Coordinates of C-alpha atoms and ligand atoms in Angstrom, one line a residue:
M4 CA 45.0 20.9 41.0
G5 CA 41.5 21.7 41.7
S6 CA 40.3 25.4 41.6
A7 CA 37.8 27.1 43.0
S8 CA 36.1 29.3 40.9
N9 CA 34.1 32.6 41.2
G10 CA 30.4 33.7 41.7
S11 CA 27.9 31.1 41.5
V12 CA 30.2 28.5 40.4
R13 CA 31.0 25.7 42.5
S14 CA 34.5 24.5 43.4
L15 CA 35.8 21.7 41.8
P16 CA 37.1 18.7 43.5
E17 CA 40.9 18.0 42.9
H18 CA 39.9 14.2 42.4
V19 CA 36.9 12.2 41.9
R20 CA 36.5 8.6 41.7
F21 CA 33.7 9.5 38.4
A22 CA 33.5 12.6 36.0
I23 CA 30.5 12.4 34.3
V24 CA 30.3 15.0 31.4
G25 CA 26.8 16.1 30.4
S26 CA 23.5 16.6 32.6
G27 CA 20.9 15.3 30.2
F28 CA 19.0 12.1 30.6
A29 CA 22.4 10.2 30.2
G30 CA 24.5 12.0 32.8
I31 CA 21.6 12.5 35.3
G32 CA 20.6 8.8 34.8
C33 CA 24.3 8.0 35.5
G34 CA 24.4 10.4 38.7
I35 CA 21.3 8.5 40.1
R36 CA 22.7 5.1 39.3
L37 CA 25.8 5.6 41.0
K38 CA 24.2 6.9 44.0
Q39 CA 22.1 3.9 44.0
E40 CA 25.1 1.7 43.9
G41 CA 26.8 3.7 47.0
E42 CA 29.0 5.8 45.3
N43 CA 28.9 9.3 45.9
D44 CA 32.3 10.6 44.9
F45 CA 31.7 11.8 41.5
V46 CA 31.0 15.5 39.6
I47 CA 28.8 16.1 36.7
L48 CA 30.4 18.6 34.4
E49 CA 27.9 20.6 32.7
R50 CA 28.9 23.1 30.1
A51 CA 25.5 25.2 30.1
D52 CA 23.9 26.9 33.4
D53 CA 21.1 24.0 33.6
V54 CA 20.5 20.4 33.3
G55 CA 18.5 18.9 30.7
G56 CA 21.0 18.3 27.4
T57 CA 19.1 18.3 24.5
W58 CA 15.8 19.2 26.5
R59 CA 17.3 22.2 27.7
D60 CA 18.7 23.5 24.4
N61 CA 15.8 23.1 22.2
T62 CA 13.2 25.3 23.0
Y63 CA 11.9 26.2 19.6
P64 CA 7.9 26.6 19.4
G65 CA 6.3 23.3 19.1
C66 CA 8.9 21.1 20.5
A67 CA 8.1 17.8 22.0
C68 CA 9.2 14.3 21.9
D69 CA 8.0 12.0 19.2
V70 CA 8.1 9.0 21.6
P71 CA 5.1 8.3 24.1
S72 CA 6.4 10.0 27.5
H73 CA 5.0 6.8 29.5
L74 CA 8.4 5.3 27.8
Y75 CA 10.4 8.2 27.6
S76 CA 11.2 8.7 31.1
F77 CA 13.2 6.6 33.5
S78 CA 11.7 3.3 34.4
F79 CA 12.2 4.2 38.2
E80 CA 10.7 7.2 38.1
P81 CA 7.1 7.3 36.3
N82 CA 5.2 10.4 35.9
P83 CA 1.7 10.2 36.2
N84 CA 1.4 14.2 35.6
W85 CA 2.2 14.1 32.1
S86 CA 0.0 16.3 30.1
R87 CA -0.1 14.7 26.7
T88 CA 0.7 11.2 25.3
F89 CA 3.9 13.1 23.6
S90 CA 5.0 15.8 26.2
P91 CA 6.1 19.1 25.0
Q92 CA 9.7 20.0 25.8
P93 CA 9.0 22.1 28.8
E94 CA 7.6 19.1 30.7
I95 CA 10.4 16.9 29.9
W96 CA 13.0 19.5 31.0
E97 CA 11.0 20.2 34.1
Y98 CA 11.1 16.4 34.6
L99 CA 14.8 16.0 34.1
R100 CA 15.0 18.8 37.0
H101 CA 12.7 17.2 39.3
C102 CA 14.8 13.7 39.0
T103 CA 18.2 15.8 39.5
K104 CA 16.5 17.2 43.0
K105 CA 14.9 14.1 44.1
Y106 CA 17.6 11.7 43.9
G107 CA 20.5 14.0 45.4
V108 CA 22.3 14.5 42.1
E109 CA 22.0 18.2 42.2
P110 CA 25.0 18.7 44.7
H111 CA 27.4 17.0 42.1
I112 CA 26.8 19.1 39.4
R113 CA 29.2 21.9 38.2
F114 CA 27.4 24.2 35.9
N115 CA 29.7 26.2 33.4
H116 CA 32.4 23.8 33.0
A117 CA 32.7 22.6 29.6
V118 CA 35.4 20.1 29.2
T119 CA 38.0 21.2 27.2
E120 CA 40.3 18.0 27.3
A121 CA 40.2 14.9 29.1
A122 CA 43.4 12.9 28.5
W123 CA 44.2 9.4 30.1
D124 CA 47.8 9.9 32.4
E125 CA 49.1 6.4 31.5
E126 CA 51.8 7.0 34.4
A127 CA 49.0 7.9 37.4
E128 CA 46.4 5.8 35.4
V129 CA 43.8 8.5 36.1
W130 CA 42.0 10.9 33.6
R131 CA 43.2 14.6 33.7
L132 CA 40.4 16.5 32.9
D133 CA 40.4 20.5 31.9
T134 CA 37.5 22.7 32.3
E135 CA 36.5 26.3 31.6
H136 CA 37.0 26.8 35.5
G137 CA 40.0 24.4 36.4
S138 CA 41.1 21.0 36.5
L139 CA 40.7 17.8 38.1
T140 CA 41.8 14.1 37.7
A141 CA 39.3 11.2 37.8
D142 CA 39.6 7.3 38.1
F143 CA 36.7 7.2 35.6
L144 CA 35.6 9.3 33.0
I145 CA 31.8 8.8 31.6
A146 CA 30.6 10.7 28.7
G147 CA 27.1 11.5 28.6
V148 CA 27.4 14.2 26.1
G149 CA 24.6 12.8 23.6
P150 CA 24.9 12.9 20.2
L151 CA 22.1 15.7 19.1
S152 CA 24.0 18.3 21.2
D153 CA 26.1 20.4 18.7
P154 CA 24.0 22.0 15.8
R155 CA 25.3 21.6 12.3
L156 CA 25.3 24.8 10.3
P157 CA 24.9 24.4 6.9
D158 CA 27.9 25.1 4.3
I159 CA 25.8 27.3 2.0
P160 CA 27.7 30.0 -0.1
G161 CA 27.0 33.2 1.1
I162 CA 25.3 32.4 4.6
E163 CA 28.0 34.5 6.3
S164 CA 26.6 37.6 4.3
F165 CA 23.0 37.2 5.6
E166 CA 21.8 40.6 7.1
G167 CA 18.6 39.3 8.7
R168 CA 18.3 37.1 11.5
I169 CA 19.4 33.6 11.2
F170 CA 19.6 31.0 13.7
H171 CA 19.5 27.1 14.4
T172 CA 16.3 25.5 16.0
A173 CA 18.1 24.3 19.0
R174 CA 19.2 27.8 19.3
W175 CA 16.1 29.5 19.2
D176 CA 16.1 33.5 19.5
H177 CA 13.2 34.1 21.5
D178 CA 14.1 38.0 21.3
Y179 CA 12.9 37.8 17.7
D180 CA 9.4 38.2 17.0
L181 CA 8.5 36.5 13.9
S182 CA 5.3 38.1 13.5
G183 CA 4.3 39.5 10.1
K184 CA 8.2 38.6 9.1
R185 CA 9.2 37.0 5.6
V186 CA 10.6 33.8 6.9
A187 CA 12.8 30.6 5.5
V188 CA 13.1 27.4 7.3
I189 CA 15.7 25.3 5.8
G190 CA 15.5 21.4 6.3
T191 CA 12.4 19.0 7.0
G192 CA 13.7 16.9 9.8
A193 CA 12.0 16.1 13.0
S194 CA 12.8 19.9 14.5
S195 CA 11.3 21.5 11.5
I196 CA 8.3 19.9 10.9
Q197 CA 7.4 20.9 14.6
V198 CA 8.2 24.5 14.0
V199 CA 6.6 25.0 10.6
P200 CA 2.9 24.6 12.1
Q201 CA 3.6 27.1 15.0
I202 CA 4.8 29.6 13.2
Q203 CA 3.0 29.5 10.0
P204 CA 0.1 31.3 11.6
L205 CA 2.3 34.1 12.8
V206 CA 4.5 34.9 9.6
K207 CA 4.0 37.0 6.6
R208 CA 5.6 34.6 4.1
L209 CA 7.0 31.1 5.1
H210 CA 9.4 29.4 2.5
V211 CA 10.2 25.8 3.5
F212 CA 13.2 24.5 1.6
Q213 CA 13.1 20.9 1.6
R214 CA 16.1 18.8 0.2
T215 CA 14.9 15.6 1.0
A216 CA 10.8 14.7 1.8
P217 CA 10.3 13.2 5.0
W218 CA 8.1 10.1 5.6
I219 CA 5.2 11.5 7.9
V220 CA 2.8 9.2 9.5
P221 CA -0.3 10.6 11.8
Q222 CA 0.8 11.4 15.2
R223 CA -2.4 10.9 17.1
D224 CA -1.3 13.2 19.8
R225 CA -3.9 13.8 22.7
R226 CA -4.6 15.3 26.2
L227 CA -4.2 12.6 29.0
S228 CA -7.4 13.1 31.1
K229 CA -7.9 13.6 34.8
L230 CA -9.0 10.2 35.3
E231 CA -5.8 8.6 33.5
K232 CA -3.6 10.8 35.8
R233 CA -5.5 9.8 38.8
L234 CA -5.5 6.1 37.9
Y235 CA -1.6 6.2 37.3
R236 CA -1.2 8.0 40.5
L237 CA -3.6 5.7 42.7
F238 CA -2.5 2.5 41.0
P239 CA 1.2 3.1 39.5
P240 CA 1.4 -0.5 37.6
A241 CA -1.4 0.6 35.4
Q242 CA 1.2 3.2 34.0
L243 CA 3.8 0.6 34.1
A244 CA 1.7 -1.7 32.0
M245 CA 0.9 1.1 29.4
R246 CA 4.9 1.7 29.6
A247 CA 5.1 -2.1 28.6
A248 CA 2.7 -2.1 26.0
I249 CA 4.1 1.2 23.9
Y250 CA 7.4 -0.5 24.3
W251 CA 6.3 -3.6 22.7
M252 CA 4.5 -1.7 20.3
R253 CA 6.9 -0.1 19.1
E254 CA 9.5 -3.1 19.0
L255 CA 7.3 -4.3 16.3
F256 CA 8.1 -1.3 14.1
V257 CA 11.6 -2.5 13.9
I258 CA 11.0 -5.5 11.7
G259 CA 10.2 -3.8 8.8
F260 CA 13.4 -1.4 9.0
M261 CA 15.5 -4.6 9.4
H262 CA 13.6 -6.3 6.2
P263 CA 12.3 -3.4 4.2
R264 CA 10.3 -3.7 1.2
E265 CA 8.7 -1.4 -0.7
G266 CA 4.9 -0.8 -0.1
G267 CA 5.2 -2.1 3.4
V268 CA 2.3 -1.3 5.9
N269 CA 4.0 1.8 7.5
E270 CA 4.7 3.2 4.0
K271 CA 0.7 2.7 2.9
L272 CA -0.2 4.5 6.1
A273 CA 2.1 7.3 5.5
H274 CA 0.9 7.5 1.8
T275 CA -2.7 7.5 2.9
H276 CA -1.8 10.2 5.3
L277 CA -0.6 12.5 2.6
Q278 CA -3.2 11.5 -0.2
R279 CA -5.9 12.6 2.9
Q280 CA -4.1 15.9 3.8
V281 CA -2.6 17.2 0.7
K282 CA -5.0 17.2 -2.2
D283 CA -3.2 19.2 -4.8
P284 CA -1.0 16.5 -7.0
E285 CA 1.9 18.7 -7.6
L286 CA 2.6 19.6 -4.0
R287 CA 1.6 16.1 -3.0
A288 CA 4.4 14.8 -5.7
K289 CA 6.9 17.2 -3.9
L290 CA 6.0 15.6 -0.6
T291 CA 6.6 11.8 -1.6
P292 CA 9.6 10.7 -0.4
N293 CA 11.7 8.8 -2.9
Y294 CA 13.3 6.0 -0.4
R295 CA 12.2 3.4 1.7
M296 CA 10.7 4.3 4.8
G297 CA 13.0 4.5 7.8
C298 CA 16.1 5.2 5.7
K299 CA 15.9 8.5 7.6
R300 CA 13.9 9.1 10.9
V301 CA 10.1 8.4 10.4
L302 CA 8.4 11.8 11.4
I303 CA 5.0 12.0 12.9
S304 CA 2.7 14.9 12.7
D305 CA -1.2 15.6 12.1
T306 CA -0.1 19.4 11.4
Y307 CA 2.7 20.0 9.1
Y308 CA 0.9 19.2 5.6
P309 CA -2.1 21.4 6.6
A310 CA 0.3 24.4 7.4
L311 CA 2.1 23.9 4.2
Q312 CA -1.1 24.4 2.2
Q313 CA -1.9 27.9 3.8
P314 CA -1.9 30.8 1.3
N315 CA 1.2 32.4 3.0
A316 CA 3.2 28.9 2.7
E317 CA 5.2 27.5 -0.2
V318 CA 7.3 24.3 -0.5
V319 CA 10.7 25.1 -2.1
T320 CA 12.6 22.0 -3.6
D321 CA 14.8 23.5 -6.0
G322 CA 18.3 23.6 -4.2
I323 CA 19.7 26.8 -2.6
A324 CA 22.4 28.0 -4.5
E325 CA 23.4 31.2 -2.6
I326 CA 22.4 33.2 0.2
K327 CA 22.7 36.9 -0.1
P328 CA 22.1 39.9 2.3
H329 CA 18.5 39.9 2.2
S330 CA 17.6 37.0 0.0
I331 CA 18.1 33.3 -0.8
V332 CA 18.3 32.2 -4.4
T333 CA 17.8 28.9 -5.7
A334 CA 19.5 26.7 -8.3
D335 CA 16.8 28.0 -11.1
G336 CA 17.7 31.5 -10.4
E337 CA 14.9 32.5 -8.2
E338 CA 15.3 35.0 -5.6
R339 CA 13.1 35.1 -2.6
E340 CA 13.8 38.1 0.0
V341 CA 13.6 37.1 3.6
D342 CA 13.8 38.8 7.0
A343 CA 14.7 35.6 8.6
I344 CA 16.4 32.1 8.2
I345 CA 15.6 29.2 10.5
L346 CA 18.1 26.4 10.3
G347 CA 16.7 23.1 11.0
T348 CA 19.6 21.4 9.8
G349 CA 20.5 18.9 12.2
F350 CA 23.4 18.1 14.6
H351 CA 27.1 16.8 14.5
V352 CA 26.3 13.3 15.1
T353 CA 29.2 11.1 13.9
D354 CA 31.7 14.0 14.1
M355 CA 31.0 14.6 17.7
P356 CA 33.2 17.4 19.4
V357 CA 33.9 14.9 22.4
A358 CA 35.9 12.7 19.9
E359 CA 38.4 15.7 19.4
Y360 CA 38.9 16.5 22.8
V361 CA 39.5 13.0 24.6
K362 CA 42.8 11.3 24.4
G363 CA 43.5 8.0 25.2
R364 CA 47.0 5.9 25.2
G365 CA 49.6 7.5 23.7
G366 CA 47.7 10.9 23.5
R367 CA 45.6 9.7 20.7
T368 CA 42.4 11.6 20.5
M369 CA 39.1 9.5 19.8
A370 CA 38.8 11.1 16.3
D371 CA 42.2 10.2 15.4
M372 CA 41.6 6.6 16.4
W373 CA 38.4 6.5 14.8
Q374 CA 39.1 8.1 11.5
G375 CA 35.5 9.2 10.9
S376 CA 33.9 5.8 11.7
P377 CA 33.2 5.8 15.4
Q378 CA 33.0 2.6 17.2
A379 CA 32.8 1.0 20.6
Y380 CA 32.1 -2.1 22.8
L381 CA 28.2 -2.4 23.0
G382 CA 28.2 1.6 22.4
S383 CA 29.9 1.5 26.0
T384 CA 33.7 1.1 26.3
V385 CA 36.6 1.9 23.7
A386 CA 39.9 -0.1 23.1
G387 CA 42.9 2.4 24.1
F388 CA 40.8 4.4 26.5
P389 CA 41.0 2.6 30.0
N390 CA 38.4 3.7 32.4
L391 CA 36.2 5.7 29.6
F392 CA 32.5 4.7 29.6
F393 CA 30.1 6.2 26.7
L394 CA 26.5 6.6 27.4
V395 CA 24.6 6.8 23.9
G396 CA 28.0 6.0 22.2
P397 CA 28.5 4.6 18.7
N398 CA 25.5 2.5 17.4
T399 CA 23.3 2.8 20.1
G400 CA 20.8 5.3 18.3
L401 CA 17.4 4.1 17.7
G402 CA 15.1 5.0 15.0
H403 CA 12.0 3.2 16.5
N404 CA 12.1 3.0 20.4
S405 CA 13.2 5.2 23.3
I406 CA 16.9 5.9 23.9
V407 CA 16.3 6.2 27.6
F408 CA 15.9 2.3 27.3
M409 CA 19.1 2.0 25.8
I410 CA 21.0 4.4 28.4
E411 CA 19.4 2.4 31.3
S412 CA 20.7 -0.8 29.9
Q413 CA 24.1 1.0 29.6
L414 CA 23.9 2.0 33.3
N415 CA 23.2 -1.7 34.2
Y416 CA 26.3 -2.8 32.3
L417 CA 28.3 0.0 34.3
A418 CA 27.0 -0.9 37.5
E419 CA 27.9 -4.7 36.7
G420 CA 31.4 -3.9 35.5
L421 CA 31.9 -1.9 38.8
Q422 CA 30.9 -4.6 41.0
H423 CA 33.6 -6.9 38.9
M424 CA 36.3 -4.7 39.6
K425 CA 35.5 -4.1 43.2
A426 CA 35.4 -7.9 43.6
R427 CA 38.6 -8.5 41.8
G428 CA 40.6 -5.6 43.3
A429 CA 40.9 -4.0 39.8
D430 CA 41.2 -0.5 39.4
V431 CA 41.4 0.1 35.3
F432 CA 39.7 -1.7 32.7
E433 CA 40.0 -1.6 29.3
V434 CA 37.9 -3.5 26.6
R435 CA 40.0 -5.7 24.4
E436 CA 40.9 -4.8 20.9
D437 CA 39.8 -8.0 19.5
V438 CA 36.4 -8.2 21.3
Q439 CA 35.6 -4.8 20.2
E440 CA 36.3 -5.7 16.6
R441 CA 34.4 -9.0 16.6
F442 CA 31.4 -6.8 18.3
N443 CA 31.6 -4.6 15.4
G444 CA 32.2 -7.1 12.7
R445 CA 28.7 -8.9 13.9
L446 CA 27.1 -5.6 14.1
Q447 CA 28.0 -3.9 10.6
K448 CA 26.7 -7.6 9.2
Q449 CA 23.5 -7.5 11.0
L450 CA 23.1 -3.8 9.4
E451 CA 23.5 -5.4 6.1
G452 CA 20.4 -5.3 4.0
T453 CA 18.5 -3.1 6.9
V454 CA 16.6 0.0 5.8
W455 CA 19.1 2.3 7.7
N456 CA 22.0 1.0 5.3
S457 CA 20.4 0.4 1.7
G458 CA 17.3 2.2 1.9
G459 CA 18.4 4.7 -0.7
C460 CA 18.8 8.0 1.0
A461 CA 21.6 10.0 2.4
S462 CA 21.1 10.0 6.1
W463 CA 22.9 11.1 9.3
Y464 CA 23.1 7.5 10.3
L465 CA 25.8 7.0 8.1
D466 CA 29.0 8.6 8.6
E467 CA 31.9 10.4 6.4
N468 CA 33.2 6.9 5.2
G469 CA 29.6 5.7 4.6
K470 CA 29.5 3.4 7.4
N471 CA 26.5 3.2 10.0
T472 CA 28.0 4.3 13.2
T473 CA 25.0 5.2 14.9
I474 CA 22.1 2.9 14.7
W475 CA 21.5 -0.3 16.9
P476 CA 20.5 -2.6 14.3
G477 CA 17.3 -4.4 15.6
F478 CA 15.2 -4.9 18.4
T479 CA 16.4 -3.4 21.7
W480 CA 15.7 -6.2 23.9
P481 CA 18.7 -8.2 22.8
Y482 CA 20.8 -5.2 23.7
R483 CA 19.1 -5.2 27.4
Q484 CA 20.3 -8.9 27.5
Q485 CA 23.8 -8.1 26.0
T486 CA 24.4 -5.1 28.6
R487 CA 22.9 -7.3 31.7
H488 CA 26.1 -8.9 32.3
F489 CA 29.7 -7.8 32.2
N490 CA 32.0 -10.5 30.9
P491 CA 35.4 -9.8 32.6
A492 CA 36.9 -12.0 30.0
D493 CA 36.0 -9.1 27.5
Y494 CA 38.6 -6.6 29.2
A495 CA 41.8 -6.3 30.7
L496 CA 41.6 -5.6 34.2
T497 CA 44.1 -4.8 36.3
A498 CA 45.4 -3.1 39.4
R499 CA 46.7 0.4 39.6
R500 CA 50.1 -0.1 39.9
R501 CA 53.3 1.8 38.2
A502 CA 53.5 -1.6 36.2
P503 CA 50.0 -2.6 35.8
Q504 CA 49.5 -6.2 36.9
P505 CA 46.7 -8.5 35.7
V506 CA 43.9 -9.3 38.0
A507 CA 43.5 -12.9 38.6
A508 CA 40.5 -14.1 36.9
Ligands
NAP30 P1 17.8 16.4 10.8 O1 17.0 15.2 11.2 O2 19.2 15.9 10.7 O3 17.2 17.1 9.8 C1 18.1 18.1 9.2 C2 17.5 18.6 7.9 O4 17.8 19.9 7.2 C3 17.1 17.6 6.8 O5 15.8 17.8 5.9 C4 18.1 18.1 6.1 O6 18.1 17.6 4.3 C5 18.5 19.2 6.1 N1 19.6 20.0 5.3 C6 20.7 19.7 6.3 N2 21.6 20.4 5.8 C7 21.1 21.3 4.5 C8 21.4 22.2 3.5 N3 22.8 22.3 3.3 N4 20.8 22.6 2.7 C9 19.5 22.2 2.8 N5 18.8 21.4 3.6 C10 19.3 20.7 4.5 O7 17.7 17.4 12.0 P2 16.5 17.7 13.4 O8 15.6 17.7 12.4 O9 17.2 18.6 14.0 O10 16.5 16.5 13.9 C11 17.6 15.4 14.3 C12 17.2 14.6 15.3 O11 16.8 15.0 16.5 C13 15.9 13.6 14.9 O12 16.4 12.5 13.9 C14 15.7 13.1 16.2 O13 16.2 11.7 16.4 C15 16.1 14.2 17.1 N6 14.5 14.8 17.3 C16 13.5 14.5 17.7 C17 12.4 15.4 17.9 C18 11.2 14.5 18.5 O14 11.5 13.9 19.3 N7 10.1 14.8 18.1 C19 12.5 16.6 17.5 C20 13.3 17.2 16.9 C21 14.8 16.2 16.9 P3 18.3 16.0 3.9 O15 17.3 14.9 4.6 O16 18.3 16.3 2.4 O17 19.7 15.8 4.6

């Protein structure tokens, strides 16, 4: 039964054709696409009170995208007003809000509606969803929850005893003034290296705890001139051409990741960057990665190395042994007193919470089915989970190009699938298990020998079983091709009956 809810919370319908979970690039993009396909019977269930997903949650100083904005945006909604080559978080968040309004998606959103359970009802052949503010049923469930949404907190002994301020980069505490404080940053991933140059000038002491040195290449970010913006406004094909150029340039990067070798062009570029920016040989040695480039996400920054060399900053490479109420103790026994700890320790990617609360046939959760190794067909559909569509699902992540490209490919596939179902009078789709198995067998073979699997590092691209269940294994244009057409032979398509009947092929 749909329930009315209080205050500013909009009521839920009892039943919808599509329930989309999440309102980041994936969820909003999906809402827009459904409307373009003439589908208006949908809700977007959002746990927070605004749209934007990771671009709403990550408000830390310096947060920006490391994919140029001309490409990191919807193809159908170019923005001539980006202020820089690599847009800062507030602009990307604003862009998503703009798209939500412009394309009429806003009325479909139910904010503060965290989904607590989504279960496939085998009798009625619908999804039954429970949210914080009531329940509903849906013909189709679309998960746009994103892999970078749930912060991972490190399991360091004594962490709960810390009496200063402690927060994750994705949950920045804006009420806490870092000025004049002794601050520890744990982690040196994409988030931390953006934070460090911003806070270093403010704080009294900055201790950066590095477990693994990241590969960093020059960023070359710049303001976009008035003339450029004017050109893009008056002559949109110019921006499309720029977008295409950036896309193909980034596609080239992946060659080095698919066929890694020591001392490739990009590794040389990063070494030169390090040598130019860091003169002290001891610090340089600490900052030199000991695995192949691309094994972890390649970072871009012109300001991180300089910040580390300021008199109030240090890089700590001894492992953290313990956190005490007012200090961090490293394995060598040294104790550093700190007022605040910033955790740049990443997200739950391969152990995403959605897998725990989505239940398919037989009431089995995805987590139960996957046993630590997520898999889907084309990163989108999962055997045992009828009428479920995943956006940015298993093995659709990228280390070299824009995820928005992958999302739009998936939306094409979804739209094609829906058209096929309509044409055949089908209500329920389920990918064939053998098709999913074959697809993943091929995909895992392609991943063999790539830098993500054999680059000599431990990364979140690999799951708890050591399997790469996050990365798409190569160029993105073949993914676009593979998702261009929905092949009904890959699926069981049935009409909704008490006893489902196969639909004539
Ligand atoms: P991340 O890449 O997962 O980095 C986490 C960092 O924390 C790593 O340096 C990791 O060390 C360290 N760490 C984790 N647990 C630790 C522990 N117990 N003790 C010490 N160190 C620990 O997380 P992130 O920086 O938030 O980035 C996540 C992803 O978000 C990125 O890969 C990227 O896809 C995206 N992102 C993009 C941007 C951008 O566009 N500019 C910005 C931020 C994030 P190890 O390396 O040794 O594991």
